[in-house]
């Protein structure tokens, strides 16, 4: 039976590799894991009680960082005044100022528009001139003085799973391209195989993107080359294993040098530091685990559902209702004081012989990742903002580079953040080909024969 499964998995790999000329894209079928139709763990899971606050040890001391920033800024201001220059530049990244511009009076979390609030820089009543930004934070100077919890980030759903033609793929461009284009949350599934943590979608026989350590090493390399960016890594513990299985990949990859450790669990919205504080302290990687995280034992491995909540995962409804899903049974006042993620990756549900499969709805990507129109990300963010008085912190999407124009999803986030977006900055080396890639996934009747072939192979694999 196992041999038959491997043969079927190999046939799917052959099908996927036939769609690309790059032999390095071939999936490995050497590892195995239990196959499920869900995109996250559905059994053996539990949610922590976040009704009381726990103070963590070894946390980032933001008050000390703020004090150091104030001292540095005062010194820089004095130096600027002596030279008759209102700003200061330096060839040393460690001396770059990451502080606010002139302040004006607004509401606490932004400019109120109707019943909803857009993300923007929180301000005080002072109008005194402050030292200006010399380097943007996450690509925008305005973000430096905003709290991490007061920004909308674009998140790549199943970031590592880049396989042209493969049933289990969710992205077209690799993680380095994703980060270069502006993705600031990387989300994915993990599976423990023979003591090693792998990045596998549903099953390592279906799509194996390599080890977690190798993937995080690429992320770490990017962080070292981009010292003014903050990235969130959200890992799915699909095998519901002990969280200590994640410490070795984080340490060995070097990502441990950048992890942010919060002072408490949970973290209310106002407790999060500003991006400038995180950058100044070099705590630029927020690492989360969906299930089994234990922050008293591993303070830097954040328990996702204590720190934020999600709308329904793997959505199939084009209306994308902004109702709270995981964790369940939380009062509204609790959710209003936590970050949240809007899952905006439209799926096609296929039920065959009692097996339910969810695959990305390719033909509608141009509309799903668009700014306007029914089922668009722009409308979804607007609905969420009205319902929860603020935009989502994370906008989780498939094939982020495809939309009403290349990278339109970043325009949606920029609108939520009340900043500008350069449409010419996206996406990767394949961005100009995104529309053609989408069209190749369609037939005149709207049915994708490649998808159907993959579904048949996958179905047989599940049934054997």
Short mmCIF file of C-alpha atoms in Angstrom, two decimals:
data_model
loop_
_atom_site.label_atom_id
_atom_site.label_comp_id
_atom_site.label_asym_id
_atom_site.label_seq_id
_atom_site.Cartn_x
_atom_site.Cartn_y
_atom_site.Cartn_z
CA UNK A 1 0.00 0.00 0.00
CA UNK A 2 2.82 2.39 0.89
CA UNK A 3 4.52 1.67 -2.45
CA UNK A 4 1.29 2.50 -4.30
CA UNK A 5 1.05 5.78 -2.41
CA UNK A 6 4.61 6.66 -3.33
CA UNK A 7 3.94 5.84 -6.97
CA UNK A 8 0.88 8.06 -6.96
CA UNK A 9 2.77 10.84 -5.21
CA UNK A 10 5.55 10.45 -7.76
CA UNK A 11 3.01 10.79 -10.57
CA UNK A 12 1.82 14.07 -9.08
CA UNK A 13 5.41 15.24 -8.82
CA UNK A 14 5.95 14.30 -12.48
CA UNK A 15 2.83 16.24 -13.40
CA UNK A 16 4.06 19.29 -11.48
CA UNK A 17 7.60 19.16 -12.87
CA UNK A 18 6.23 18.86 -16.41
CA UNK A 19 4.82 22.39 -16.02
CA UNK A 20 8.23 23.98 -15.48
CA UNK A 21 11.64 23.80 -17.10
CA UNK A 22 13.44 24.20 -13.79
CA UNK A 23 14.43 20.75 -12.56
CA UNK A 24 15.15 22.18 -9.11
CA UNK A 25 11.39 22.57 -8.64
CA UNK A 26 10.90 18.79 -8.37
CA UNK A 27 9.33 17.82 -5.06
CA UNK A 28 10.83 15.26 -2.74
CA UNK A 29 8.70 12.23 -1.97
CA UNK A 30 11.23 10.69 0.39
CA UNK A 31 9.51 11.85 3.56
CA UNK A 32 6.03 10.92 4.65
CA UNK A 33 3.40 12.23 6.99
CA UNK A 34 -0.22 11.64 7.74
CA UNK A 35 -2.44 13.18 5.09
CA UNK A 36 -5.40 15.33 6.03
CA UNK A 37 -7.71 17.48 4.00
CA UNK A 38 -7.46 20.41 6.43
CA UNK A 39 -4.97 23.27 6.20
CA UNK A 40 -4.25 23.18 9.92
CA UNK A 41 -4.37 20.75 12.81
CA UNK A 42 -7.92 19.71 13.71
CA UNK A 43 -7.37 17.24 16.56
CA UNK A 44 -5.37 17.29 19.76
CA UNK A 45 -5.52 21.08 19.87
CA UNK A 46 -6.33 23.46 22.70
CA UNK A 47 -6.36 27.20 23.33
CA UNK A 48 -4.71 28.90 26.27
CA UNK A 49 -6.75 30.89 28.76
CA UNK A 50 -5.75 34.48 28.04
CA UNK A 51 -8.08 36.06 30.61
CA UNK A 52 -5.15 36.74 32.94
CA UNK A 53 -1.77 38.29 32.14
CA UNK A 54 1.50 36.44 32.66
CA UNK A 55 4.77 38.37 32.95
CA UNK A 56 7.57 36.74 30.99
CA UNK A 57 11.27 36.55 31.82
CA UNK A 58 14.03 37.44 29.34
CA UNK A 59 11.69 39.84 27.57
CA UNK A 60 12.79 42.80 25.50
CA UNK A 61 13.05 45.81 27.80
CA UNK A 62 11.31 48.40 25.67
CA UNK A 63 11.54 51.07 28.38
CA UNK A 64 15.34 50.75 28.30
CA UNK A 65 15.31 50.87 24.50
CA UNK A 66 13.10 53.98 24.56
CA UNK A 67 15.45 55.60 27.06
CA UNK A 68 18.44 54.80 24.88
CA UNK A 69 16.63 56.17 21.83
CA UNK A 70 15.81 59.38 23.68
CA UNK A 71 19.47 59.82 24.67
CA UNK A 72 20.65 59.12 21.15
CA UNK A 73 18.10 61.48 19.65
CA UNK A 74 18.97 64.26 22.09
CA UNK A 75 22.65 63.88 21.22
CA UNK A 76 21.84 63.86 17.51
CA UNK A 77 19.60 66.92 17.85
CA UNK A 78 22.34 68.81 19.68
CA UNK A 79 24.83 67.84 17.00
CA UNK A 80 22.43 68.92 14.25
CA UNK A 81 21.79 72.23 15.98
CA UNK A 82 25.51 72.90 16.25
CA UNK A 83 25.97 72.27 12.53
CA UNK A 84 22.89 74.26 11.56
CA UNK A 85 21.27 71.22 9.95
CA UNK A 86 17.83 69.96 10.99
CA UNK A 87 18.52 66.37 9.94
CA UNK A 88 21.44 64.04 10.24
CA UNK A 89 22.77 61.31 8.02
CA UNK A 90 25.40 58.72 8.75
CA UNK A 91 27.18 55.89 6.99
CA UNK A 92 26.69 53.72 10.06
CA UNK A 93 23.28 51.99 10.23
CA UNK A 94 23.48 51.87 14.04
CA UNK A 95 23.47 55.69 14.15
CA UNK A 96 20.46 56.23 11.93
CA UNK A 97 17.62 58.08 13.59
CA UNK A 98 14.31 56.25 13.72
CA UNK A 99 12.10 58.84 15.31
CA UNK A 100 8.95 60.74 14.50
CA UNK A 101 8.30 63.87 12.52
CA UNK A 102 6.38 66.93 13.71
CA UNK A 103 3.35 65.86 15.73
CA UNK A 104 -0.26 66.92 15.27
CA UNK A 105 -3.37 66.14 17.20
CA UNK A 106 -5.45 63.15 15.99
CA UNK A 107 -7.35 60.33 17.58
CA UNK A 108 -5.34 57.66 19.40
CA UNK A 109 -5.25 55.10 16.59
CA UNK A 110 -5.70 57.25 13.54
CA UNK A 111 -8.05 59.40 11.56
CA UNK A 112 -11.67 58.49 12.14
CA UNK A 113 -13.63 57.91 8.92
CA UNK A 114 -17.30 57.31 9.67
CA UNK A 115 -17.55 54.50 12.21
CA UNK A 116 -14.15 53.04 11.31
CA UNK A 117 -10.54 53.96 12.06
CA UNK A 118 -7.64 53.72 9.65
CA UNK A 119 -4.14 52.82 10.79
CA UNK A 120 -1.91 55.84 11.17
CA UNK A 121 0.63 57.27 13.55
CA UNK A 122 -0.72 57.84 17.05
CA UNK A 123 0.00 61.38 18.12
CA UNK A 124 0.16 63.60 21.14
CA UNK A 125 -0.95 67.21 21.53
CA UNK A 126 2.53 68.68 21.14
CA UNK A 127 3.44 70.55 17.95
CA UNK A 128 7.17 70.85 18.67
CA UNK A 129 9.48 69.84 15.85
CA UNK A 130 11.07 66.43 16.34
CA UNK A 131 14.11 64.98 14.53
CA UNK A 132 13.02 63.59 11.18
CA UNK A 133 13.32 60.05 9.84
CA UNK A 134 16.36 59.28 7.76
CA UNK A 135 15.45 55.65 7.01
CA UNK A 136 11.94 54.20 6.69
CA UNK A 137 10.66 51.36 8.86
CA UNK A 138 9.21 48.49 6.81
CA UNK A 139 9.41 50.77 3.81
CA UNK A 140 7.55 53.77 5.27
CA UNK A 141 8.93 56.57 7.48
CA UNK A 142 5.44 56.97 8.98
CA UNK A 143 5.66 53.47 10.45
CA UNK A 144 8.62 54.20 12.71
CA UNK A 145 6.51 55.75 15.45
CA UNK A 146 3.57 53.40 15.02
CA UNK A 147 3.13 50.44 17.26
CA UNK A 148 3.62 47.01 15.71
CA UNK A 149 -0.07 46.44 16.46
CA UNK A 150 -1.17 49.55 14.54
CA UNK A 151 -0.13 48.49 11.03
CA UNK A 152 -1.71 46.28 8.36
CA UNK A 153 0.80 43.79 6.91
CA UNK A 154 0.42 41.63 3.80
CA UNK A 155 0.93 37.96 4.71
CA UNK A 156 1.91 35.16 2.32
CA UNK A 157 -0.31 32.13 2.91
CA UNK A 158 1.87 28.99 2.85
CA UNK A 159 4.88 31.06 1.85
CA UNK A 160 7.32 28.19 1.12
CA UNK A 161 4.97 26.24 -1.15
CA UNK A 162 6.08 27.47 -4.57
CA UNK A 163 5.59 24.74 -7.16
CA UNK A 164 4.19 25.59 -10.58
CA UNK A 165 1.33 23.25 -11.45
CA UNK A 166 1.32 21.52 -8.07
CA UNK A 167 -2.04 21.00 -6.39
CA UNK A 168 -0.62 22.09 -3.02
CA UNK A 169 1.14 25.30 -4.11
CA UNK A 170 -0.03 28.68 -2.80
CA UNK A 171 2.59 31.13 -4.08
CA UNK A 172 4.37 31.82 -7.37
CA UNK A 173 7.50 33.62 -6.11
CA UNK A 174 10.09 32.45 -3.57
CA UNK A 175 10.46 33.79 -0.05
CA UNK A 176 13.27 36.20 -0.91
CA UNK A 177 11.13 37.75 -3.65
CA UNK A 178 8.19 37.85 -1.25
CA UNK A 179 10.18 39.85 1.29
CA UNK A 180 11.67 42.13 -1.35
CA UNK A 181 8.18 42.90 -2.66
CA UNK A 182 6.84 43.84 0.78
CA UNK A 183 5.45 40.67 2.37
CA UNK A 184 5.90 41.09 6.12
CA UNK A 185 4.26 37.94 7.46
CA UNK A 186 5.36 34.47 6.36
CA UNK A 187 2.82 31.76 7.20
CA UNK A 188 3.19 28.03 6.58
CA UNK A 189 2.62 24.44 7.74
CA UNK A 190 5.24 22.26 9.38
CA UNK A 191 5.53 18.50 9.86
CA UNK A 192 7.95 16.57 12.06
CA UNK A 193 9.52 13.70 10.09
CA UNK A 194 12.12 11.46 11.76
CA UNK A 195 13.08 14.19 14.21
CA UNK A 196 13.45 16.92 11.56
CA UNK A 197 10.97 19.73 11.01
CA UNK A 198 9.91 19.94 7.36
CA UNK A 199 7.80 22.42 5.42
CA UNK A 200 5.10 20.24 3.88
CA UNK A 201 1.64 21.11 2.63
CA UNK A 202 -0.84 18.51 3.88
CA UNK A 203 1.69 15.74 3.31
CA UNK A 204 5.42 15.60 2.62
CA UNK A 205 4.59 13.17 -0.17
CA UNK A 206 2.42 15.80 -1.84
CA UNK A 207 4.65 18.87 -1.49
CA UNK A 208 7.91 19.01 0.44
CA UNK A 209 9.60 22.43 0.43
CA UNK A 210 12.59 21.33 2.49
CA UNK A 211 13.53 21.82 6.12
CA UNK A 212 12.37 24.60 8.39
CA UNK A 213 15.99 25.39 9.22
CA UNK A 214 16.92 26.01 5.58
CA UNK A 215 13.89 28.23 5.05
CA UNK A 216 14.55 30.27 8.19
CA UNK A 217 18.21 30.62 7.16
CA UNK A 218 17.03 32.42 4.01
CA UNK A 219 14.79 34.68 6.09
CA UNK A 220 17.67 35.42 8.49
CA UNK A 221 19.99 36.29 5.61
CA UNK A 222 17.38 38.73 4.32
CA UNK A 223 16.93 40.32 7.76
CA UNK A 224 20.67 40.86 8.09
CA UNK A 225 20.69 42.64 4.73
CA UNK A 226 17.63 44.78 5.64
CA UNK A 227 18.25 46.21 9.13
CA UNK A 228 15.17 48.46 9.13
CA UNK A 229 12.50 45.82 8.57
CA UNK A 230 10.36 43.81 10.99
CA UNK A 231 9.00 40.43 9.85
CA UNK A 232 6.47 38.06 11.43
CA UNK A 233 6.82 34.29 11.05
CA UNK A 234 3.67 32.27 11.76
CA UNK A 235 4.24 28.51 11.91
CA UNK A 236 1.49 25.92 11.79
CA UNK A 237 2.13 23.00 14.14
CA UNK A 238 0.17 20.52 12.06
CA UNK A 239 1.43 17.46 13.97
CA UNK A 240 0.69 19.16 17.32
CA UNK A 241 4.16 18.34 18.65
CA UNK A 242 6.07 19.75 21.60
CA UNK A 243 7.14 23.37 20.94
CA UNK A 244 10.78 22.56 21.76
CA UNK A 245 10.98 20.93 18.31
CA UNK A 246 11.01 24.48 16.91
CA UNK A 247 13.89 25.85 18.98
CA UNK A 248 16.70 24.09 17.12
CA UNK A 249 15.72 25.35 13.62
CA UNK A 250 15.35 28.92 14.92
CA UNK A 251 18.71 28.79 16.69
CA UNK A 252 20.64 26.96 13.95
CA UNK A 253 19.29 29.31 11.26
CA UNK A 254 20.47 32.38 13.17
CA UNK A 255 16.95 33.79 13.45
CA UNK A 256 17.33 33.61 17.24
CA UNK A 257 19.51 36.74 16.97
CA UNK A 258 16.47 38.74 15.89
CA UNK A 259 13.53 37.27 17.84
CA UNK A 260 11.24 39.60 19.76
CA UNK A 261 10.28 38.52 23.27
CA UNK A 262 7.17 40.28 24.59
CA UNK A 263 7.01 41.33 28.25
CA UNK A 264 3.65 39.62 28.81
CA UNK A 265 1.24 37.08 27.44
CA UNK A 266 -1.20 38.12 26.13
CA UNK A 267 -0.18 41.47 24.66
CA UNK A 268 -2.97 44.07 24.52
CA UNK A 269 -2.81 46.42 21.53
CA UNK A 270 -1.18 49.28 23.40
CA UNK A 271 1.50 47.03 24.92
CA UNK A 272 3.27 46.40 21.63
CA UNK A 273 6.38 48.49 20.91
CA UNK A 274 6.81 50.81 17.94
CA UNK A 275 8.68 49.57 14.89
CA UNK A 276 11.49 52.01 15.73
CA UNK A 277 11.87 50.45 19.17
CA UNK A 278 11.98 46.95 17.70
CA UNK A 279 14.49 47.99 15.06
CA UNK A 280 16.65 49.91 17.54
CA UNK A 281 16.77 46.84 19.80
CA UNK A 282 17.27 44.49 16.81
CA UNK A 283 14.17 42.50 17.85
CA UNK A 284 12.90 42.32 14.28
CA UNK A 285 11.43 38.82 14.03
CA UNK A 286 8.08 38.12 15.68
CA UNK A 287 7.85 34.32 15.75
CA UNK A 288 4.47 32.66 16.41
CA UNK A 289 3.18 29.09 16.70
CA UNK A 290 -0.50 28.31 16.28
CA UNK A 291 -0.74 25.31 18.65
CA UNK A 292 1.17 24.03 21.70
CA UNK A 293 3.24 27.18 22.25
CA UNK A 294 4.39 27.62 25.85
CA UNK A 295 5.69 31.12 26.43
CA UNK A 296 6.61 30.51 30.02
CA UNK A 297 9.08 27.89 28.77
CA UNK A 298 10.00 29.54 25.44
CA UNK A 299 9.14 33.25 25.82
CA UNK A 300 10.08 34.24 22.25
CA UNK A 301 7.87 31.57 20.62
CA UNK A 302 4.56 33.43 20.79
CA UNK A 303 1.27 31.63 21.28
CA UNK A 304 -0.66 32.89 18.25
CA UNK A 305 -4.15 32.65 19.67
CA UNK A 306 -3.24 34.38 22.92
CA UNK A 307 -1.77 37.28 20.98
CA UNK A 308 -4.26 37.55 18.11
CA UNK A 309 -7.34 35.99 16.53
CA UNK A 310 -8.37 35.03 12.99
CA UNK A 311 -11.35 35.21 10.69
CA UNK A 312 -12.48 31.85 9.21
CA UNK A 313 -9.52 29.95 7.79
CA UNK A 314 -9.43 28.48 4.26
CA UNK A 315 -12.50 30.54 3.25
CA UNK A 316 -14.76 29.45 0.40
CA UNK A 317 -17.26 32.32 0.71
CA UNK A 318 -16.46 35.20 -1.66
CA UNK A 319 -18.14 37.59 0.76
CA UNK A 320 -15.32 36.92 3.26
CA UNK A 321 -17.31 37.60 6.44
CA UNK A 322 -15.11 39.23 9.07
CA UNK A 323 -16.44 37.08 11.88
CA UNK A 324 -14.06 35.82 14.54
CA UNK A 325 -13.21 32.13 14.23
CA UNK A 326 -10.07 30.98 16.09
CA UNK A 327 -9.81 31.06 19.04
CA UNK A 328 -13.49 30.40 19.70
CA UNK A 329 -15.61 31.69 22.56
CA UNK A 330 -13.86 34.97 23.29
CA UNK A 331 -15.85 38.06 24.32
CA UNK A 332 -15.90 40.96 21.89
CA UNK A 333 -14.07 43.27 24.30
CA UNK A 334 -11.23 40.74 24.40
CA UNK A 335 -10.97 40.64 20.60
CA UNK A 336 -11.09 44.43 20.35
CA UNK A 337 -7.88 44.58 22.38
CA UNK A 338 -5.94 42.01 20.32
CA UNK A 339 -4.38 41.99 16.88
CA UNK A 340 -6.25 40.00 14.24
CA UNK A 341 -5.69 38.36 10.87
CA UNK A 342 -8.13 38.41 7.97
CA UNK A 343 -7.84 35.19 5.95
CA UNK A 344 -8.40 36.35 2.39
CA UNK A 345 -7.27 33.32 0.39
CA UNK A 346 -10.28 32.08 -1.56
CA UNK A 347 -10.54 28.30 -1.88
CA UNK A 348 -12.45 25.93 -4.08
CA UNK A 349 -13.94 23.07 -2.09
CA UNK A 350 -14.16 19.77 -3.93
CA UNK A 351 -16.00 16.83 -2.36
CA UNK A 352 -15.27 13.47 -3.97
CA UNK A 353 -16.11 10.07 -2.48
CA UNK A 354 -16.35 11.51 1.00
CA UNK A 355 -13.02 13.36 0.75
CA UNK A 356 -13.08 17.16 1.04
CA UNK A 357 -10.23 19.03 -0.64
CA UNK A 358 -9.53 22.77 -0.62
CA UNK A 359 -7.45 24.30 -3.41
CA UNK A 360 -6.75 27.95 -4.33
CA UNK A 361 -9.45 29.37 -6.58
CA UNK A 362 -7.12 30.39 -9.41
CA UNK A 363 -9.65 31.86 -11.88
CA UNK A 364 -10.72 34.53 -9.38
CA UNK A 365 -7.29 35.68 -8.17
CA UNK A 366 -7.51 38.91 -10.18
CA UNK A 367 -10.68 39.77 -8.28
CA UNK A 368 -9.81 38.30 -4.87
CA UNK A 369 -6.58 40.31 -4.53
CA UNK A 370 -8.09 43.46 -6.05
CA UNK A 371 -8.75 46.85 -4.49
CA UNK A 372 -12.43 47.13 -5.39
CA UNK A 373 -15.30 44.90 -6.41
CA UNK A 374 -17.22 42.02 -4.93
CA UNK A 375 -14.95 39.54 -3.17
CA UNK A 376 -11.97 41.90 -3.29
CA UNK A 377 -9.43 42.43 -0.54
CA UNK A 378 -10.21 46.13 -0.51
CA UNK A 379 -13.88 45.54 0.26
CA UNK A 380 -13.00 42.88 2.84
CA UNK A 381 -10.66 45.24 4.70
CA UNK A 382 -13.32 47.95 4.64
CA UNK A 383 -15.91 45.56 6.08
CA UNK A 384 -13.51 44.37 8.78
CA UNK A 385 -12.60 47.94 9.66
CA UNK A 386 -16.23 48.88 10.11
CA UNK A 387 -16.99 45.76 12.14
CA UNK A 388 -13.95 45.93 14.48
CA UNK A 389 -13.23 49.72 14.39
CA UNK A 390 -9.75 49.14 12.90
CA UNK A 391 -8.24 47.32 9.92
CA UNK A 392 -6.83 43.81 10.25
CA UNK A 393 -3.19 43.58 11.27
CA UNK A 394 -2.47 40.79 8.81
CA UNK A 395 -4.05 40.16 5.41
CA UNK A 396 -3.37 36.52 4.44
CA UNK A 397 -3.43 35.87 0.69
CA UNK A 398 -2.51 33.33 -1.99
CA UNK A 399 -0.41 34.33 -5.02
CA UNK A 400 0.10 37.85 -3.67
CA UNK A 401 1.66 39.07 -6.92
CA UNK A 402 -1.53 38.46 -8.94
CA UNK A 403 -4.42 40.90 -8.74
CA UNK A 404 -6.20 43.68 -10.57
CA UNK A 405 -2.64 44.83 -11.27
CA UNK A 406 0.65 43.28 -10.18
CA UNK A 407 0.81 43.61 -6.40
CA UNK A 408 -2.61 45.23 -5.98
CA UNK A 409 -2.83 43.61 -2.54
CA UNK A 410 -0.09 46.00 -1.36
CA UNK A 411 -2.21 48.94 -2.46
CA UNK A 412 -5.01 47.57 -0.28
CA UNK A 413 -2.65 47.48 2.72
CA UNK A 414 -1.30 50.96 1.93
CA UNK A 415 -4.83 52.35 1.86
CA UNK A 416 -5.55 50.74 5.25
CA UNK A 417 -2.31 52.24 6.61
CA UNK A 418 -2.96 55.67 5.10
CA UNK A 419 0.37 55.66 3.23
CA UNK A 420 1.33 55.72 -0.44
CA UNK A 421 2.38 52.69 -2.48
CA UNK A 422 4.69 52.57 -5.50
CA UNK A 423 2.92 50.28 -7.96
CA UNK A 424 6.13 49.82 -9.95
CA UNK A 425 7.82 48.05 -7.02
CA UNK A 426 6.09 44.68 -7.50
CA UNK A 427 6.55 41.87 -8.12
CA UNK A 428 9.69 39.73 -8.30
CA UNK A 429 11.01 38.53 -11.64
CA UNK A 430 7.70 36.94 -12.60
CA UNK A 431 5.42 39.86 -11.80
CA UNK A 432 4.91 40.94 -15.39
CA UNK A 433 3.92 37.40 -16.27
CA UNK A 434 1.28 37.05 -13.56
CA UNK A 435 -1.72 37.73 -15.79
CA UNK A 436 -0.51 35.24 -18.38
CA UNK A 437 0.11 32.68 -15.65
CA UNK A 438 -3.42 33.15 -14.44
CA UNK A 439 -4.84 32.76 -17.91
CA UNK A 440 -2.95 29.52 -18.42
CA UNK A 441 -4.84 28.14 -15.45
CA UNK A 442 -8.17 28.65 -17.21
CA UNK A 443 -10.09 27.13 -20.08
CA UNK A 444 -12.94 28.77 -21.91
CA UNK A 445 -15.39 26.80 -19.81
CA UNK A 446 -13.76 27.97 -16.57
CA UNK A 447 -12.45 24.50 -15.65
CA UNK A 448 -8.77 23.94 -15.00
CA UNK A 449 -7.67 20.61 -16.44
CA UNK A 450 -4.39 20.72 -14.53
CA UNK A 451 -6.27 21.15 -11.28
CA UNK A 452 -8.65 18.33 -12.16
CA UNK A 453 -5.72 16.02 -12.92
CA UNK A 454 -4.11 16.90 -9.62
CA UNK A 455 -7.36 16.37 -7.74
CA UNK A 456 -7.79 12.92 -9.28
CA UNK A 457 -4.27 11.89 -8.33
CA UNK A 458 -4.67 13.34 -4.86
CA UNK A 459 -8.01 11.62 -4.40
CA UNK A 460 -6.60 8.24 -5.33
CA UNK A 461 -3.71 8.86 -2.93
CA UNK A 462 -6.13 9.58 -0.07
CA UNK A 463 -8.28 6.56 -0.84
CA UNK A 464 -5.47 4.00 -1.08
#
